[in-house]
mmCIF file of C-alpha atoms in Angstrom:
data_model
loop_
_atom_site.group_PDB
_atom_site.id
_atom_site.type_symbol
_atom_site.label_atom_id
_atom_site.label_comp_id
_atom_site.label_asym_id
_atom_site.label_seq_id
_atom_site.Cartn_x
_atom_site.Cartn_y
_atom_site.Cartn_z
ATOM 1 C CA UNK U 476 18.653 5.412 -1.612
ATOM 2 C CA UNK U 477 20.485 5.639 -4.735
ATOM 3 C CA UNK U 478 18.179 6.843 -7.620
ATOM 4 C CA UNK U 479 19.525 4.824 -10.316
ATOM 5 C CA UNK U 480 19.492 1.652 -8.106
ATOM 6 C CA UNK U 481 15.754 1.977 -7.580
ATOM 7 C CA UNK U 482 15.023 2.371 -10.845
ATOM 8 C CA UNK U 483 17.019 -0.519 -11.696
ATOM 9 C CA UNK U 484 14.967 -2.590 -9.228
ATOM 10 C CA UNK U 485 11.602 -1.090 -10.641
ATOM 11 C CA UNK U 486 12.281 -2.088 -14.191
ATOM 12 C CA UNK U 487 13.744 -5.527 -13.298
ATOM 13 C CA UNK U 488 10.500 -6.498 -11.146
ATOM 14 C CA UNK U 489 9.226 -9.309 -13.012
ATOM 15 C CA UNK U 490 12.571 -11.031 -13.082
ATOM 16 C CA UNK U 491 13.823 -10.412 -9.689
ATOM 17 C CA UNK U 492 13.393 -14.031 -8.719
ATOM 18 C CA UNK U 493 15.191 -15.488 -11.528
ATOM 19 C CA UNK U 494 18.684 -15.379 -9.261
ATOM 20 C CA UNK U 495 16.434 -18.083 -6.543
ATOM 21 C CA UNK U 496 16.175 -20.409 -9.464
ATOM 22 C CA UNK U 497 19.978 -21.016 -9.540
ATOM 23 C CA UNK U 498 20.732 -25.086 -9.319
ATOM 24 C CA UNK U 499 23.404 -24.529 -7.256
ATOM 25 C CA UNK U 500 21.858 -22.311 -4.849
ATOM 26 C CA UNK U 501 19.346 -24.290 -3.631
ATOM 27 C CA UNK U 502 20.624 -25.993 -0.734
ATOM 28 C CA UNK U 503 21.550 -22.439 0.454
ATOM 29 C CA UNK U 504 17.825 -21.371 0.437
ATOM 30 C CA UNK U 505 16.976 -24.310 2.013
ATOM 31 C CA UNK U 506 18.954 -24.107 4.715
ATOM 32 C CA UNK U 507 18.726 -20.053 4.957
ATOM 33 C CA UNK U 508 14.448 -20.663 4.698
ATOM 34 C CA UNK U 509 15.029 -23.022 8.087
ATOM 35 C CA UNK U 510 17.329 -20.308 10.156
ATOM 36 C CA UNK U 511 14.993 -17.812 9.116
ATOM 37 C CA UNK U 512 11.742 -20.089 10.500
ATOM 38 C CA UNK U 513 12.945 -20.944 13.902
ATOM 39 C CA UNK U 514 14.290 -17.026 14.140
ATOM 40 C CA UNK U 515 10.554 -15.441 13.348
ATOM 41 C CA UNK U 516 8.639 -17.505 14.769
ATOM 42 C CA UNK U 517 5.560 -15.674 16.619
ATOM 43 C CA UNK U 518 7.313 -12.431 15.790
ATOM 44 C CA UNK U 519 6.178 -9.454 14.693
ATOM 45 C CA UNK U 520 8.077 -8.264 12.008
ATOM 46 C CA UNK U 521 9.518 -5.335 10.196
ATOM 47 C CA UNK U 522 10.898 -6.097 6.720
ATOM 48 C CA UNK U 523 12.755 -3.398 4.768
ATOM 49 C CA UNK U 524 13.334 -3.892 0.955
ATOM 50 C CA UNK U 525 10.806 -7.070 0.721
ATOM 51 C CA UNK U 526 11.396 -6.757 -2.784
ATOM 52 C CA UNK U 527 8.796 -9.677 -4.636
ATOM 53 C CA UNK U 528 8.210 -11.117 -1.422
ATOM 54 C CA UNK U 529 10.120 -14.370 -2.135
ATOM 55 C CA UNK U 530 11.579 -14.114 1.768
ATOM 56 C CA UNK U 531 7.982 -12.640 3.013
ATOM 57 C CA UNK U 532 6.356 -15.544 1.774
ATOM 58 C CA UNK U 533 8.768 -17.766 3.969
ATOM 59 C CA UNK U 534 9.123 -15.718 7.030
ATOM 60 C CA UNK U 535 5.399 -15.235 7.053
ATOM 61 C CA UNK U 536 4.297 -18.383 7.517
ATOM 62 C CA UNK U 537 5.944 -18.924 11.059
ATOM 63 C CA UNK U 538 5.730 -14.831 11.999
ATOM 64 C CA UNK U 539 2.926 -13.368 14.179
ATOM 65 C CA UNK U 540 2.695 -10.595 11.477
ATOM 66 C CA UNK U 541 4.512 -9.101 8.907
ATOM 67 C CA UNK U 542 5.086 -5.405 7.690
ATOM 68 C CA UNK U 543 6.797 -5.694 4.366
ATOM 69 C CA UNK U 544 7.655 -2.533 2.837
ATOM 70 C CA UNK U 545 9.526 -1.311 0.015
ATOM 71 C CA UNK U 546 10.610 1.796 -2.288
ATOM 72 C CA UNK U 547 9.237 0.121 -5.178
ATOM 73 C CA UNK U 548 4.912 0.105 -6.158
ATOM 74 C CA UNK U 549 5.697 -2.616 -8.983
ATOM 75 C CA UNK U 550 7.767 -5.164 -6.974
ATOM 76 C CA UNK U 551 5.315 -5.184 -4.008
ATOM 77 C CA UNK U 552 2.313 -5.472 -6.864
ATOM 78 C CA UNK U 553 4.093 -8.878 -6.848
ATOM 79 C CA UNK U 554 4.898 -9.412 -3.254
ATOM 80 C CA UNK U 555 0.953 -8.706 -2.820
ATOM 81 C CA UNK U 556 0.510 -11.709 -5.230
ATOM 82 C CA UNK U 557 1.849 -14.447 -2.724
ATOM 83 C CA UNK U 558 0.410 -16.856 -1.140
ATOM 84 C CA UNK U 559 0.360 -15.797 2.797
ATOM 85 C CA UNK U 560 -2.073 -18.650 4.443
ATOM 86 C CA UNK U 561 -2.158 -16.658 7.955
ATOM 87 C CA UNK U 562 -3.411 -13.909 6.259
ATOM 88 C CA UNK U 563 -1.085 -11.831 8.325
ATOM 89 C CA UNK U 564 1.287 -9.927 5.702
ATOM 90 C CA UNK U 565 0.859 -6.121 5.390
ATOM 91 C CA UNK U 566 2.053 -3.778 2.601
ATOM 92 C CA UNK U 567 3.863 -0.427 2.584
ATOM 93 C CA UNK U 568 5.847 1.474 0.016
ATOM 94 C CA UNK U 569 8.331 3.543 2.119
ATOM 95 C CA UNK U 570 11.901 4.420 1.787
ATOM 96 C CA UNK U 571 13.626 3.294 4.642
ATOM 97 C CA UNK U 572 15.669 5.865 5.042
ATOM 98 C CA UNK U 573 12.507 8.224 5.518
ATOM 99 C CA UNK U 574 10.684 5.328 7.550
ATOM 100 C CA UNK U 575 9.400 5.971 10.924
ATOM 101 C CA UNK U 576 6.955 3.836 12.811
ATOM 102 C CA UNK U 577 4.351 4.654 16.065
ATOM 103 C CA UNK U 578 5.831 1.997 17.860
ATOM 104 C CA UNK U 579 8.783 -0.501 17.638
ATOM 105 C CA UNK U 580 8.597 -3.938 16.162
ATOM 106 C CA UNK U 581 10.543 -6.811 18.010
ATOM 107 C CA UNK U 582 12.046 -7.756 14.865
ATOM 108 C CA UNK U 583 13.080 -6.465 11.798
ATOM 109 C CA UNK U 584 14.510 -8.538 8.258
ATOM 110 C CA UNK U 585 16.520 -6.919 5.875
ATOM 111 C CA UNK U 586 17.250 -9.457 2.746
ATOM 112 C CA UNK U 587 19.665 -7.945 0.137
ATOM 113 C CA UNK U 588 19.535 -4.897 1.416
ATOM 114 C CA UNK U 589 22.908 -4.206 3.427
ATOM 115 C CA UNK U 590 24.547 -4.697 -0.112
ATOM 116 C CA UNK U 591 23.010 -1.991 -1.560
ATOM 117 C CA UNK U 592 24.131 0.734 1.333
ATOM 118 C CA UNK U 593 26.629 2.642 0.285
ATOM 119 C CA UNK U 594 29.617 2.845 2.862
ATOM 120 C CA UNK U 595 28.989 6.287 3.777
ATOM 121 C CA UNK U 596 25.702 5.535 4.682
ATOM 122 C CA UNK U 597 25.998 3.040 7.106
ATOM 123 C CA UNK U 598 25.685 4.672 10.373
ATOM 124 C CA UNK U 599 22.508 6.304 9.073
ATOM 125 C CA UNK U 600 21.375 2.864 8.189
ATOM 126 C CA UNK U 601 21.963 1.185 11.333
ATOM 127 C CA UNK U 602 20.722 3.893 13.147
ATOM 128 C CA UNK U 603 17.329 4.164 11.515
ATOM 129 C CA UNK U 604 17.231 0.359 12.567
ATOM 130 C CA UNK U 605 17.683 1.117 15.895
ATOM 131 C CA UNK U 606 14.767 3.526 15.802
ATOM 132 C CA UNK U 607 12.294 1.231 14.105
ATOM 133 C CA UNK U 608 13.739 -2.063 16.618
ATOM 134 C CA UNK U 609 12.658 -2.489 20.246
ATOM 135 C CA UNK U 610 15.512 -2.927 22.496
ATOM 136 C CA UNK U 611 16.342 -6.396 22.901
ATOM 137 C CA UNK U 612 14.646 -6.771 19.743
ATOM 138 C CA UNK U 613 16.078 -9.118 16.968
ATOM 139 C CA UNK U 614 17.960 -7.797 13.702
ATOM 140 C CA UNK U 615 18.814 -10.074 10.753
ATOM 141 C CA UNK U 616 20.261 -9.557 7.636
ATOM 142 C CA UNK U 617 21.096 -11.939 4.755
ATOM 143 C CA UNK U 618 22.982 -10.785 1.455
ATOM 144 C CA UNK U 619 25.535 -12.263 -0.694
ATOM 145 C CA UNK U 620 29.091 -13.982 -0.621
ATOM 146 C CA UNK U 621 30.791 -12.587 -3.758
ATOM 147 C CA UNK U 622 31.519 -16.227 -5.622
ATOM 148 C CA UNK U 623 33.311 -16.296 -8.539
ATOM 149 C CA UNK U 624 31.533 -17.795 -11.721
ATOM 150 C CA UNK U 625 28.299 -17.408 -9.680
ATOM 151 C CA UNK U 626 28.296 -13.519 -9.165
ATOM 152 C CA UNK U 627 29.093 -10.798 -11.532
ATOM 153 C CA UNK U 628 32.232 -8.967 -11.667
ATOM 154 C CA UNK U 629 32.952 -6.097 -9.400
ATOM 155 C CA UNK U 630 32.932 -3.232 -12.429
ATOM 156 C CA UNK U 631 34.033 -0.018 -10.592
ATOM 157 C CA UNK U 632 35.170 1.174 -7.580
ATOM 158 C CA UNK U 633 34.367 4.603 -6.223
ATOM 159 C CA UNK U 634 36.536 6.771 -3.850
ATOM 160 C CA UNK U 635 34.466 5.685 -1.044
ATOM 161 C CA UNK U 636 35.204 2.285 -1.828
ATOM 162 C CA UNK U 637 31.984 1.510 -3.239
ATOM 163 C CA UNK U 638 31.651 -1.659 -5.223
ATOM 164 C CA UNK U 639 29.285 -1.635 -8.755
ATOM 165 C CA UNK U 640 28.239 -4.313 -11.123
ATOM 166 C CA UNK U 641 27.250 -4.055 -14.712
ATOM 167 C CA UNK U 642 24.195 -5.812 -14.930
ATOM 168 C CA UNK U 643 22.071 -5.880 -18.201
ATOM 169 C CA UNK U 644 18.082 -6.384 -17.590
ATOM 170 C CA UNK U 645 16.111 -8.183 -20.258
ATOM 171 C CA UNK U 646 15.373 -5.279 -22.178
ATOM 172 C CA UNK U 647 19.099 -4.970 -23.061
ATOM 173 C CA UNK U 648 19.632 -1.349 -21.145
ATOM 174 C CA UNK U 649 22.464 -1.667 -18.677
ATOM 175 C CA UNK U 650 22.962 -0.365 -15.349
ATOM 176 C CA UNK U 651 26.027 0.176 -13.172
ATOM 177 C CA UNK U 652 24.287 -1.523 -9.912
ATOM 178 C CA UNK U 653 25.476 -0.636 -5.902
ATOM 179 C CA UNK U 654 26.657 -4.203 -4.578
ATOM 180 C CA UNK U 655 29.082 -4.086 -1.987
ATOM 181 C CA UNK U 656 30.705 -7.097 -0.228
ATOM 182 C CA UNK U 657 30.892 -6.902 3.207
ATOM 183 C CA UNK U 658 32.876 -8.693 5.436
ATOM 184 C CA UNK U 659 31.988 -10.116 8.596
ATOM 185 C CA UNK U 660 34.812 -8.079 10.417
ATOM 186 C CA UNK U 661 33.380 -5.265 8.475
ATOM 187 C CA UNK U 662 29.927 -5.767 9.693
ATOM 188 C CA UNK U 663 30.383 -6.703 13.052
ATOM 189 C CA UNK U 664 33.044 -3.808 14.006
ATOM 190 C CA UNK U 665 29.802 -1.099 12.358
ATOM 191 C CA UNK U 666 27.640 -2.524 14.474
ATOM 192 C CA UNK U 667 30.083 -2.947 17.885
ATOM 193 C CA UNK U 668 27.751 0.200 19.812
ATOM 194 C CA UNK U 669 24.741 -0.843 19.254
ATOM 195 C CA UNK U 670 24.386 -4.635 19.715
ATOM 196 C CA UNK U 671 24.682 -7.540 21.649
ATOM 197 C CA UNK U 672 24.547 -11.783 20.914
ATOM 198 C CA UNK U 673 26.145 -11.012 17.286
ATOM 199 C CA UNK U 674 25.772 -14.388 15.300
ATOM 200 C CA UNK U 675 27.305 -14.122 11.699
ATOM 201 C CA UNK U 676 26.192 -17.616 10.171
ATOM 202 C CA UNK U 677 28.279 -18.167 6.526
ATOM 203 C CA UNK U 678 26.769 -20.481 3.742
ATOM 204 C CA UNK U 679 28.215 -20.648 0.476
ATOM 205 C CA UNK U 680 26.325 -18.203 -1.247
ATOM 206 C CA UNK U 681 24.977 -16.043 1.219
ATOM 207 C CA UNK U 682 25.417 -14.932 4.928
ATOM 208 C CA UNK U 683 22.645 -14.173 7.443
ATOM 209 C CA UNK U 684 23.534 -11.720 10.417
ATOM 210 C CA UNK U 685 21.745 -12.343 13.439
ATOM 211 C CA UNK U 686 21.752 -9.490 16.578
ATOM 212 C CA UNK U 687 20.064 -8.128 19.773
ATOM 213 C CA UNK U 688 19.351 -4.271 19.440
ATOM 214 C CA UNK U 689 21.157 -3.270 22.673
ATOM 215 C CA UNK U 690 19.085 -1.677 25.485
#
């Protein structure tokens, strides 16, 4: 993963939830805290980038289990901190790009991840999901729609085509942050070898990307 993005994410732990408190957002977590419900129930999941564990929290109290991991220590510190009443939420700092696993899971979240890929990465992305995903397993994603007013600017533009914000943390250092905006055609054409039942479901603010790993 991009250095300077994980450091950006380490130093901005304690106010990585500050974007959920939004007024206008919250119907979209509503509604995105039901899909993901009645998607993990009884499963065992995989989630990549859990971040503070404001998604674990949710996810975990339908799932079978729950293996959150992260590149971070100091935002899983926080994730740790949640209130999990199954009990059933377990901890790992990885980078996903290194991850491996004995066996598969039958599902696997990725919240606010895809985002932060960079273009040229995304067959080694997908691919490493397909690894850590039984076949026939389920795959969702959710990141965000780029609204305007609601979103920051798009800063710079690499030759790849990568997109970057300027985001400034509350320590007033600034960081030139990954955040790419994916379409659906985008998303669905990367992913057109390797799975099956594609669902793309569009809110206002976000989008949640719901798949069968192909056998």
């Amino acid at each position: 993963m991009n250095t300077s993005l994980v450091d950006y994410y380490q130093q901005r732990a304690t106010d990585y939830e500050s974007i959920y408190h939004k007024p206008e957002r919250q119907q979209d977590i509503a509604t995105a805290t039901t899909i993901l419900q009645n998607i993990f129930i009884d499963k065992q999941v995989l989630e990549i980038a859990c971040g503070t564990g404001f998604w674990t929290e949710k996810i975990a109290a339908v799932a079978s289990a729950i293996h959150a991991t992260d590149i971070n220590q100091s935002v899983i510190d926080i994730a740790k901190q949640k209130h999990y009443a199954k009990a059933n939420v377990s901890f790992e700092l990885a980078d996903f790009f290194q991850y491996q696993t004995a066996q598969p899971y039958n599902s696997l979240f990725g919240g606010f991840i895809w985002s932060h890929i960079l273009l040229q990465e995304i067959p080694t992305f997908i691919a490493t999901i397909q690894c850590c995903v039984a076949p026939g397993g389920t795959v969702v994603f959710m990141d965000n729609n780029f609204v305007t007013g609601s979103n920051l600017p798009i800063t710079h533009t690499d030759a790849a085509g990568n997109t970057f914000q300027k985001r400034q943390l509350a320590d007033g250092s600034t960081h030139l942050v990954l955040k790419n905006f994916s379409t659906e055609t985008f998303i669905k054409n990367k992913l057109e070898k390797v799975a099956s039942e594609v669902n793309f479901i569009h809110l206002k603010y976000y989008w949640i990307l719901v798949y069968k790993t192909n056998s």
